[in-house]
Short mmCIF file of C-alpha atoms in Angstrom, two decimals:
data_model
loop_
_atom_site.label_atom_id
_atom_site.label_comp_id
_atom_site.label_asym_id
_atom_site.label_seq_id
_atom_site.Cartn_x
_atom_site.Cartn_y
_atom_site.Cartn_z
CA UNK A 202 67.05 103.41 -64.61
CA UNK A 203 68.18 100.85 -62.07
CA UNK A 204 69.05 97.36 -61.89
CA UNK A 205 68.19 95.74 -58.43
CA UNK A 206 68.66 92.50 -56.84
CA UNK A 207 67.18 92.25 -53.49
CA UNK A 208 67.74 89.73 -50.77
CA UNK A 209 66.45 90.05 -47.03
CA UNK A 210 69.11 88.54 -44.29
CA UNK A 211 67.57 87.75 -41.15
CA UNK A 212 70.66 88.46 -38.75
CA UNK A 213 73.50 90.83 -39.37
CA UNK A 214 76.13 88.54 -41.28
CA UNK A 215 80.29 89.73 -40.85
CA UNK A 216 81.43 90.43 -44.34
CA UNK A 217 84.85 89.87 -45.78
CA UNK A 218 86.12 93.59 -46.76
CA UNK A 219 88.65 93.61 -49.51
CA UNK A 220 89.79 96.10 -51.82
CA UNK A 221 89.42 99.85 -52.19
CA UNK A 222 86.38 101.55 -51.51
CA UNK A 223 84.60 102.89 -54.93
CA UNK A 224 82.01 105.53 -53.60
CA UNK A 225 81.96 107.37 -50.12
CA UNK A 226 81.03 105.01 -47.05
CA UNK A 227 81.39 101.92 -49.17
CA UNK A 228 83.49 98.71 -48.51
CA UNK A 229 84.51 96.33 -51.43
CA UNK A 230 82.92 93.57 -49.48
CA UNK A 231 81.50 90.89 -51.03
CA UNK A 232 83.51 87.61 -52.59
CA UNK A 233 82.09 89.32 -56.04
CA UNK A 234 83.73 92.35 -55.28
CA UNK A 235 80.78 94.64 -55.19
CA UNK A 236 80.83 97.22 -52.80
CA UNK A 237 78.86 97.24 -49.90
CA UNK A 238 77.39 100.29 -47.88
CA UNK A 239 76.00 99.73 -44.61
CA UNK A 240 73.00 101.93 -43.31
CA UNK A 241 71.75 101.92 -40.08
CA UNK A 242 68.06 103.00 -39.74
CA UNK A 243 66.91 104.04 -36.27
CA UNK A 244 64.04 106.40 -35.05
CA UNK A 245 64.05 108.61 -36.85
CA UNK A 246 67.28 108.97 -38.69
CA UNK A 247 69.59 106.79 -41.21
CA UNK A 248 73.10 106.67 -40.58
CA UNK A 249 75.34 107.99 -42.83
CA UNK A 250 72.75 110.41 -43.41
CA UNK A 251 74.66 111.17 -46.66
CA UNK A 252 76.09 108.67 -49.16
CA UNK A 253 77.58 109.25 -52.49
CA UNK A 254 77.68 106.33 -55.19
CA UNK A 255 79.20 106.17 -58.74
CA UNK A 256 77.40 106.73 -61.83
CA UNK A 257 76.68 102.84 -64.00
CA UNK A 258 78.32 101.20 -60.81
CA UNK A 259 76.59 98.41 -58.96
CA UNK A 260 76.75 98.48 -55.09
CA UNK A 261 74.91 96.51 -52.42
CA UNK A 262 73.28 98.54 -49.85
CA UNK A 263 72.46 96.80 -46.61
CA UNK A 264 70.19 98.52 -44.70
CA UNK A 265 69.87 97.48 -40.62
CA UNK A 266 67.06 98.27 -38.54
CA UNK A 267 68.39 98.65 -34.74
CA UNK A 268 64.86 99.02 -33.10
CA UNK A 269 61.56 99.29 -35.09
CA UNK A 270 60.50 98.24 -38.68
CA UNK A 271 61.22 100.76 -40.87
CA UNK A 272 60.82 101.54 -44.25
CA UNK A 273 63.52 102.63 -47.09
CA UNK A 274 61.58 103.98 -50.03
CA UNK A 275 63.49 106.23 -52.98
CA UNK A 276 60.70 106.52 -56.35
CA UNK A 277 63.62 107.43 -58.83
CA UNK A 278 65.67 104.15 -57.97
CA UNK A 279 62.90 102.11 -57.81
CA UNK A 280 63.82 101.32 -53.57
CA UNK A 281 60.81 99.89 -51.88
CA UNK A 282 61.84 98.11 -49.55
CA UNK A 283 60.53 97.14 -45.72
CA UNK A 284 63.45 96.45 -42.43
CA UNK A 285 61.85 94.55 -39.89
CA UNK A 286 62.56 94.99 -36.42
CA UNK A 287 66.58 94.05 -35.83
CA UNK A 288 67.11 93.05 -39.00
CA UNK A 289 69.04 93.48 -42.35
CA UNK A 290 68.07 93.64 -45.69
CA UNK A 291 70.38 93.69 -48.98
CA UNK A 292 69.78 95.49 -51.89
CA UNK A 293 71.82 95.89 -55.08
CA UNK A 294 71.49 98.66 -56.94
CA UNK A 295 73.09 100.40 -60.09
CA UNK A 296 72.54 103.74 -60.54
CA UNK A 297 72.37 105.49 -64.13
CA UNK A 298 71.33 109.00 -63.71
CA UNK A 299 73.68 111.50 -61.74
CA UNK A 300 71.77 113.35 -59.25
CA UNK A 301 71.09 114.05 -55.17
CA UNK A 302 68.22 111.83 -54.22
CA UNK A 303 66.44 111.17 -50.84
CA UNK A 304 65.16 107.94 -49.53
CA UNK A 305 62.83 107.80 -47.11
CA UNK A 306 60.94 105.68 -43.98
CA UNK A 307 57.66 105.16 -45.39
CA UNK A 308 56.48 102.79 -42.66
CA UNK A 309 55.16 104.97 -40.12
CA UNK A 310 57.84 104.62 -37.12
CA UNK A 311 56.32 107.42 -34.43
CA UNK A 312 56.16 110.99 -33.96
CA UNK A 313 59.11 112.55 -36.23
CA UNK A 314 58.44 109.35 -38.55
CA UNK A 315 58.33 112.32 -41.32
CA UNK A 316 61.60 113.63 -41.19
CA UNK A 317 63.21 110.37 -41.55
CA UNK A 318 65.59 110.73 -44.43
CA UNK A 319 69.02 110.86 -45.93
CA UNK A 320 70.65 111.27 -49.20
CA UNK A 321 72.23 109.59 -52.32
CA UNK A 322 74.38 111.33 -54.05
CA UNK A 323 75.05 109.88 -57.64
CA UNK A 324 77.98 111.57 -59.38
CA UNK B 1137 15.81 111.85 -70.90
CA UNK B 1138 18.06 108.65 -71.28
CA UNK B 1139 20.59 106.82 -68.81
CA UNK B 1140 22.37 109.66 -67.23
CA UNK B 1141 25.59 109.50 -68.87
CA UNK B 1142 26.66 113.17 -69.76
CA UNK B 1143 29.65 114.10 -68.38
CA UNK B 1144 29.49 117.26 -65.71
CA UNK B 1145 25.93 116.81 -64.64
CA UNK B 1146 27.11 117.17 -61.59
CA UNK B 1147 30.01 118.95 -59.63
CA UNK B 1148 31.60 118.83 -56.20
CA UNK B 1149 32.87 122.64 -56.33
CA UNK B 1150 35.10 123.88 -53.89
CA UNK B 1151 38.73 123.94 -52.97
CA UNK B 1152 40.87 124.15 -49.86
CA UNK B 1153 42.45 127.28 -48.76
CA UNK B 1154 41.54 127.32 -45.62
CA UNK B 1155 41.17 125.64 -41.99
CA UNK B 1156 38.26 123.68 -44.08
CA UNK B 1157 36.53 123.38 -47.23
CA UNK B 1158 32.75 123.95 -47.63
CA UNK B 1159 31.96 121.93 -51.22
CA UNK B 1160 28.25 122.19 -53.02
CA UNK B 1161 27.00 119.61 -55.10
CA UNK B 1162 25.12 121.21 -57.54
CA UNK B 1163 23.43 120.72 -61.47
CA UNK B 1164 26.39 122.26 -63.82
CA UNK B 1165 25.83 122.58 -67.79
CA UNK B 1166 22.35 121.76 -67.53
CA UNK B 1167 19.07 123.25 -67.58
CA UNK B 1168 16.68 123.29 -64.69
CA UNK B 1169 14.61 120.47 -66.38
CA UNK B 1170 17.11 118.49 -67.85
CA UNK B 1171 19.15 118.51 -64.11
CA UNK B 1172 15.95 117.28 -62.76
CA UNK B 1173 15.24 114.57 -64.89
CA UNK B 1174 18.44 113.65 -64.90
CA UNK B 1175 18.99 113.80 -60.69
CA UNK B 1176 15.74 111.39 -61.08
CA UNK B 1177 17.32 109.01 -63.12
CA UNK B 1178 20.71 108.79 -60.78
CA UNK B 1179 18.47 107.91 -57.54
CA UNK B 1180 17.29 104.81 -58.98
CA UNK B 1181 21.25 104.30 -58.52
CA UNK B 1182 21.72 105.14 -54.55
CA UNK B 1183 17.62 105.34 -54.04
CA UNK B 1184 17.77 108.98 -53.17
CA UNK B 1185 17.36 111.87 -55.80
CA UNK B 1186 20.74 113.90 -56.23
CA UNK B 1187 19.47 117.27 -54.93
CA UNK B 1188 21.93 120.74 -54.37
CA UNK B 1189 23.64 120.20 -50.80
CA UNK B 1190 26.87 121.80 -48.94
CA UNK B 1191 29.60 119.85 -47.13
CA UNK B 1192 32.78 120.98 -45.37
CA UNK B 1193 36.31 119.26 -45.72
CA UNK B 1194 38.12 119.75 -42.62
CA UNK B 1195 41.74 117.84 -42.15
CA UNK B 1196 44.96 117.21 -39.95
CA UNK B 1197 43.94 118.11 -36.56
CA UNK B 1198 46.46 116.55 -34.96
CA UNK B 1199 44.97 116.64 -31.38
CA UNK B 1200 47.45 116.34 -29.02
CA UNK B 1201 49.90 118.28 -30.79
CA UNK B 1202 52.26 120.68 -28.78
CA UNK B 1203 55.39 121.93 -31.04
CA UNK B 1204 56.72 125.00 -32.15
CA UNK B 1205 55.09 125.10 -35.57
CA UNK B 1206 51.94 125.61 -33.60
CA UNK B 1207 51.98 126.14 -29.77
CA UNK B 1208 48.29 127.18 -29.74
CA UNK B 1209 47.17 123.28 -29.85
CA UNK B 1210 43.43 122.60 -30.70
CA UNK B 1211 42.43 126.56 -31.09
CA UNK B 1212 42.08 126.57 -35.10
CA UNK B 1213 40.35 123.38 -34.84
CA UNK B 1214 38.18 124.81 -32.53
CA UNK B 1215 37.67 127.94 -33.92
CA UNK B 1216 36.85 125.72 -37.54
CA UNK B 1217 33.99 124.57 -35.18
CA UNK B 1218 32.83 128.03 -34.54
CA UNK B 1219 33.15 129.24 -38.25
CA UNK B 1220 31.07 125.96 -39.29
CA UNK B 1221 28.11 126.95 -36.82
CA UNK B 1222 28.19 130.40 -38.30
CA UNK B 1223 27.62 129.85 -41.71
CA UNK B 1224 23.98 130.96 -42.93
CA UNK B 1225 23.87 127.82 -44.59
CA UNK B 1226 24.00 124.39 -42.67
CA UNK B 1227 26.13 122.12 -44.20
CA UNK B 1228 24.69 118.49 -44.71
CA UNK B 1229 28.13 116.85 -43.28
CA UNK B 1230 31.69 117.35 -42.23
CA UNK B 1231 34.26 114.98 -44.34
CA UNK B 1232 37.20 114.55 -41.76
CA UNK B 1233 40.11 113.44 -43.83
CA UNK B 1234 42.77 112.04 -41.45
CA UNK B 1235 45.02 112.79 -38.52
CA UNK B 1236 42.41 113.71 -36.36
CA UNK B 1237 45.15 112.93 -33.40
CA UNK B 1238 48.51 113.03 -32.75
CA UNK B 1239 50.58 110.10 -32.58
CA UNK B 1240 51.63 108.56 -29.03
CA UNK B 1241 53.11 105.46 -27.80
CA UNK B 1242 51.14 105.63 -24.78
CA UNK B 1243 47.91 104.15 -25.09
CA UNK B 1244 46.05 106.21 -22.54
CA UNK B 1245 47.66 109.07 -23.91
CA UNK B 1246 46.15 108.39 -27.42
CA UNK B 1247 43.00 107.59 -25.53
CA UNK B 1248 42.68 110.96 -24.21
CA UNK B 1249 43.55 112.76 -27.45
CA UNK B 1250 40.72 110.81 -29.66
CA UNK B 1251 38.15 111.63 -26.71
CA UNK B 1252 39.07 115.49 -26.99
CA UNK B 1253 38.84 115.41 -30.74
CA UNK B 1254 35.52 113.66 -30.03
CA UNK B 1255 34.29 116.59 -27.76
CA UNK B 1256 35.44 119.16 -29.91
CA UNK B 1257 33.91 117.68 -33.06
CA UNK B 1258 30.36 116.89 -31.73
CA UNK B 1259 30.17 120.83 -31.35
CA UNK B 1260 29.92 121.08 -34.93
CA UNK B 1261 26.28 121.61 -35.54
CA UNK B 1262 25.87 119.34 -38.57
CA UNK B 1263 23.17 115.85 -38.64
CA UNK B 1264 26.85 113.94 -40.38
CA UNK B 1265 30.52 113.68 -39.44
CA UNK B 1266 32.52 110.85 -41.13
CA UNK B 1267 35.79 110.54 -40.75
CA UNK B 1268 38.69 108.69 -42.51
CA UNK B 1269 42.37 107.75 -40.38
CA UNK B 1270 45.59 109.66 -40.95
CA UNK B 1271 49.23 108.00 -40.43
CA UNK B 1272 49.36 109.66 -36.65
CA UNK B 1273 45.77 107.87 -35.83
CA UNK B 1274 46.32 104.56 -36.83
CA UNK B 1275 50.03 103.82 -37.94
CA UNK B 1276 51.62 102.76 -34.63
CA UNK B 1277 48.83 100.34 -34.18
CA UNK B 1278 47.23 99.11 -37.11
CA UNK B 1279 44.42 101.31 -36.89
CA UNK B 1280 43.21 99.29 -33.89
CA UNK B 1281 42.45 102.05 -31.48
CA UNK B 1282 40.92 104.47 -34.25
CA UNK B 1283 38.46 101.64 -35.31
CA UNK B 1284 37.45 101.17 -31.08
CA UNK B 1285 36.25 105.01 -31.66
CA UNK B 1286 35.23 105.55 -35.16
CA UNK B 1287 34.60 102.65 -36.86
CA UNK B 1288 35.70 100.96 -39.91
CA UNK B 1289 38.69 101.91 -41.86
CA UNK B 1290 37.15 101.90 -45.31
CA UNK B 1291 33.10 102.06 -45.76
CA UNK B 1292 30.91 103.80 -48.29
CA UNK B 1293 27.73 105.50 -47.50
CA UNK B 1294 25.18 107.29 -50.19
CA UNK B 1295 23.94 110.94 -49.92
CA UNK B 1296 21.59 112.70 -51.48
CA UNK B 1297 22.10 110.74 -54.61
CA UNK B 1298 26.36 111.02 -53.99
CA UNK B 1299 27.92 108.08 -53.20
CA UNK B 1300 30.87 108.59 -50.87
CA UNK B 1301 33.61 106.52 -50.32
CA UNK B 1302 36.32 106.40 -47.36
CA UNK B 1303 39.68 104.99 -48.18
CA UNK B 1304 41.98 104.18 -45.62
CA UNK B 1305 45.90 104.40 -47.25
CA UNK B 1306 47.57 104.64 -43.23
CA UNK B 1307 46.92 101.47 -41.35
CA UNK B 1308 49.10 99.56 -43.17
CA UNK B 1309 51.64 101.75 -41.84
CA UNK B 1310 53.02 102.12 -45.34
CA UNK B 1311 51.30 104.79 -47.41
CA UNK B 1312 49.05 102.00 -49.31
CA UNK B 1313 45.25 100.98 -49.34
CA UNK B 1314 46.26 96.69 -50.00
CA UNK B 1315 44.89 94.19 -52.11
CA UNK B 1316 41.97 93.87 -50.00
CA UNK B 1317 40.28 97.01 -49.81
CA UNK B 1318 41.11 97.22 -53.67
CA UNK B 1319 38.71 94.25 -54.36
CA UNK B 1320 36.48 96.03 -52.33
CA UNK B 1321 36.09 99.11 -53.66
CA UNK B 1322 35.40 97.36 -57.06
CA UNK B 1323 32.81 95.27 -55.84
CA UNK B 1324 31.60 98.57 -54.11
CA UNK B 1325 31.16 100.72 -56.99
CA UNK B 1326 30.40 97.86 -59.11
CA UNK B 1327 26.15 98.78 -58.95
CA UNK B 1328 27.12 102.53 -60.32
CA UNK B 1329 27.04 103.75 -64.29
CA UNK B 1330 29.49 105.67 -65.55
CA UNK B 1331 28.13 108.82 -64.64
CA UNK B 1332 27.36 108.26 -61.13
CA UNK B 1333 28.47 110.89 -58.73
CA UNK B 1334 31.44 109.64 -56.43
CA UNK B 1335 33.60 111.10 -53.37
CA UNK B 1336 36.31 109.30 -52.29
CA UNK B 1337 37.62 110.83 -48.98
CA UNK B 1338 41.24 109.55 -48.03
CA UNK B 1339 44.22 111.01 -46.07
CA UNK B 1340 47.09 110.53 -48.29
CA UNK B 1341 47.16 111.63 -51.81
CA UNK B 1342 46.40 108.75 -54.47
CA UNK B 1343 49.08 110.34 -56.92
CA UNK B 1344 52.71 111.24 -56.46
CA UNK B 1345 52.52 114.54 -55.42
CA UNK B 1346 55.90 114.51 -53.80
CA UNK B 1347 57.05 111.16 -52.98
CA UNK B 1348 60.29 112.05 -51.19
CA UNK B 1349 57.96 113.77 -48.77
CA UNK B 1350 55.69 110.67 -48.57
CA UNK B 1351 53.35 112.72 -50.48
CA UNK B 1352 52.08 109.75 -52.23
CA UNK B 1353 50.12 106.24 -52.05
CA UNK B 1354 52.13 103.59 -53.62
CA UNK B 1355 49.27 101.66 -54.90
CA UNK B 1356 47.38 104.64 -55.68
CA UNK B 1357 47.81 104.03 -59.64
CA UNK B 1358 45.69 101.06 -59.00
CA UNK B 1359 42.67 102.80 -56.80
CA UNK B 1360 42.66 105.42 -59.93
CA UNK B 1361 42.43 102.45 -62.48
CA UNK B 1362 39.07 101.48 -60.84
CA UNK B 1363 38.62 105.12 -60.05
CA UNK B 1364 38.93 105.98 -63.86
CA UNK B 1365 35.63 103.75 -64.87
CA UNK B 1366 33.67 106.94 -63.68
CA UNK B 1367 33.30 109.91 -65.09
CA UNK B 1368 32.62 112.15 -62.04
CA UNK B 1369 34.86 111.48 -59.37
CA UNK B 1370 36.07 113.78 -56.88
CA UNK B 1371 38.82 112.84 -54.36
CA UNK B 1372 39.34 114.66 -51.28
CA UNK B 1373 42.74 114.20 -49.22
CA UNK B 1374 44.69 115.62 -46.15
CA UNK B 1375 47.93 115.14 -45.26
CA UNK B 1376 49.83 117.82 -46.96
CA UNK B 1377 48.87 120.30 -44.51
CA UNK B 1378 48.06 122.97 -47.21
CA UNK B 1379 45.72 123.40 -50.54
CA UNK B 1380 46.12 121.50 -53.60
CA UNK B 1381 44.15 121.13 -56.58
CA UNK B 1382 44.84 118.44 -59.30
CA UNK B 1383 42.66 116.85 -62.20
CA UNK B 1384 44.31 114.03 -63.19
CA UNK B 1385 42.02 112.03 -66.00
CA UNK B 1386 38.40 112.52 -65.02
CA UNK B 1387 39.30 112.73 -61.48
CA UNK B 1388 39.47 115.94 -59.54
CA UNK B 1389 41.72 115.57 -56.70
CA UNK B 1390 41.50 118.34 -53.41
CA UNK B 1391 43.35 118.60 -50.78
CA UNK B 1392 42.65 120.71 -47.37
CA UNK B 1393 44.78 122.71 -45.07
CA UNK B 1394 45.67 121.44 -41.69
CA UNK B 1395 43.99 122.52 -38.23
CA UNK B 1396 47.62 122.74 -36.92
CA UNK B 1397 50.31 124.16 -39.02
CA UNK B 1398 50.95 124.47 -42.97
CA UNK B 1399 53.83 123.13 -44.95
CA UNK B 1400 55.09 125.03 -47.56
CA UNK B 1401 54.72 124.72 -51.40
CA UNK B 1402 56.28 122.15 -52.80
CA UNK B 1403 57.19 122.94 -55.86
CA UNK B 1404 60.56 124.20 -56.49
CA UNK B 1405 61.38 123.21 -52.69
CA UNK B 1406 64.25 121.05 -52.43
CA UNK B 1407 65.25 118.42 -49.43
CA UNK B 1408 63.13 117.57 -46.84
CA UNK B 1409 59.86 119.09 -45.96
CA UNK B 1410 59.83 121.42 -42.99
CA UNK B 1411 56.75 122.99 -41.31
CA UNK B 1412 56.00 127.15 -42.20
CA UNK B 1413 56.83 128.27 -39.20
CA UNK B 1414 54.80 130.33 -36.53
CA UNK B 1415 54.35 133.43 -36.35
CA UNK B 1416 53.18 134.61 -33.10
CA UNK B 1417 51.75 138.20 -34.34
CA UNK B 1418 49.72 135.99 -37.34
CA UNK B 1419 48.45 132.53 -35.32
CA UNK B 1420 46.21 131.59 -37.92
CA UNK B 1421 48.05 132.78 -41.15
CA UNK B 1422 47.42 130.55 -43.95
CA UNK B 1423 44.28 129.20 -42.11
CA UNK B 1424 40.74 130.02 -42.56
CA UNK B 1425 37.85 128.72 -44.80
CA UNK B 1426 36.40 128.35 -47.73
CA UNK B 1427 32.80 128.37 -48.41
CA UNK B 1428 31.36 127.60 -52.10
CA UNK B 1429 27.61 128.51 -52.21
CA UNK B 1430 25.30 127.35 -55.07
CA UNK B 1431 22.40 129.79 -55.57
CA UNK B 1432 20.85 127.08 -58.17
CA UNK B 1433 18.30 127.95 -61.20
CA UNK B 1434 19.59 127.86 -64.55
CA UNK B 1435 22.65 129.70 -64.72
CA UNK B 1436 24.40 126.68 -62.70
CA UNK B 1437 26.76 126.14 -65.37
CA UNK B 1438 29.28 128.81 -64.46
CA UNK B 1439 28.14 132.01 -62.45
CA UNK B 1440 25.90 130.66 -60.29
CA UNK B 1441 28.71 129.55 -57.67
CA UNK B 1442 30.14 132.19 -55.18
CA UNK B 1443 33.47 131.36 -53.61
CA UNK B 1444 34.54 133.07 -50.38
CA UNK B 1445 37.60 133.19 -48.82
CA UNK B 1446 37.86 133.76 -44.75
CA UNK B 1447 41.17 134.04 -43.36
CA UNK B 1448 41.44 134.45 -39.71
CA UNK B 1449 44.22 137.14 -38.20
CA UNK B 1450 45.79 137.89 -35.24
CA UNK B 1451 43.12 140.57 -34.29
CA UNK B 1452 40.49 138.18 -34.70
CA UNK B 1453 42.24 135.45 -32.78
CA UNK B 1454 42.81 137.78 -30.17
CA UNK B 1455 38.84 138.81 -30.42
CA UNK B 1456 39.54 142.53 -31.06
CA UNK B 1457 37.81 142.76 -34.39
CA UNK B 1458 36.00 140.36 -37.04
CA UNK B 1459 37.11 138.33 -39.44
CA UNK B 1460 39.25 139.82 -42.36
CA UNK B 1461 37.28 138.47 -46.03
CA UNK B 1462 38.79 138.03 -49.21
CA UNK B 1463 36.47 137.35 -52.17
CA UNK B 1464 37.86 135.50 -54.73
CA UNK B 1465 36.71 134.75 -58.55
CA UNK B 1466 34.86 131.05 -58.83
CA UNK B 1467 37.01 128.05 -59.75
CA UNK B 1468 34.67 126.48 -61.41
#
């Protein structure tokens, strides 16, 4: 199971990065020292296309769309977000199960939409 | 006979192993006399007596697609039309379960693709053709262009005592039906008894078949909760470009193959989905047509149905030889 806290941010914001990264692709950033992982969505890929998280460790995923509206969906981690064009959403997750997961864009965004995915490894 | 509340009074037989699927509605587990009596009672709900008939499901033609998984464009679609027209028993109708066309951001090009779809499909010699949209038809513009060509995104109609419901789980861009359509569905089905024969046709699966391949509908459970109130429901869908059959509660789900290229078996496959590569020596491999024919009579319970799978071969494609036929055991 996963704990989620969702906040929509309507413009990219500058974060203060402090501390050490606890997982691949993560920056300890928020005032509460919760690591932040920045993800960019742009037709038809997420960047980075793979991140690694630690089991039972809370992290904030900040997903920014550089072009059109995208989705960010992952059933096992109960992620089901919509990222409006040019905006950023933030979701807090605490993965409790080890494994390899594949979030997808589930908001149809064009011809290669079906190939828009990334990997989240929880170890 | 009283209220027709007995299960399996009518079966929608057929599965999708080919270019298209031919389904037959027929009496099952009943004698001819029982069937006639029950069908007459059911007829009072739809205004028409239930009588045996057959229909075809086609899906995912992607007219306008031109890529490595299938460089032949509309050839399989056109061949499917020929095969349907050559069937010994003319189907009553064709249901097309989405992705009639391939998406493009050029509206004029998309218009041409929809016109091309209509030009090919109008050659099908059936009295009635009904469609629902796929995400490649309707995902980029909320279904506006699709509705200009094909009418409402969701609707229902009755045919020979069977209630057909077309559902739209693509126009909201995300894989969902939405509250407005769900409310309409409840209202649409309210007049029917628990035993009414219902066929739902839609694009995406209404259950979690493979969510990480986007083979699901996010509010599919809400739809199934509505359909779960009825004993004789068949759901036909496309999207997954392969045959599939699931039984969930009282509801039977069948997927049809694509008319453009196939996806692999999701069971055991890890990582992203990838189309089955095009085989130039067998351009229609995995494509074909399944026919299901009801022979009628009192033996309808088991073996009165014959199923024939016909696979197109490379030789057939080159017009050198006839089609290769494979007979399989009845699935019902």
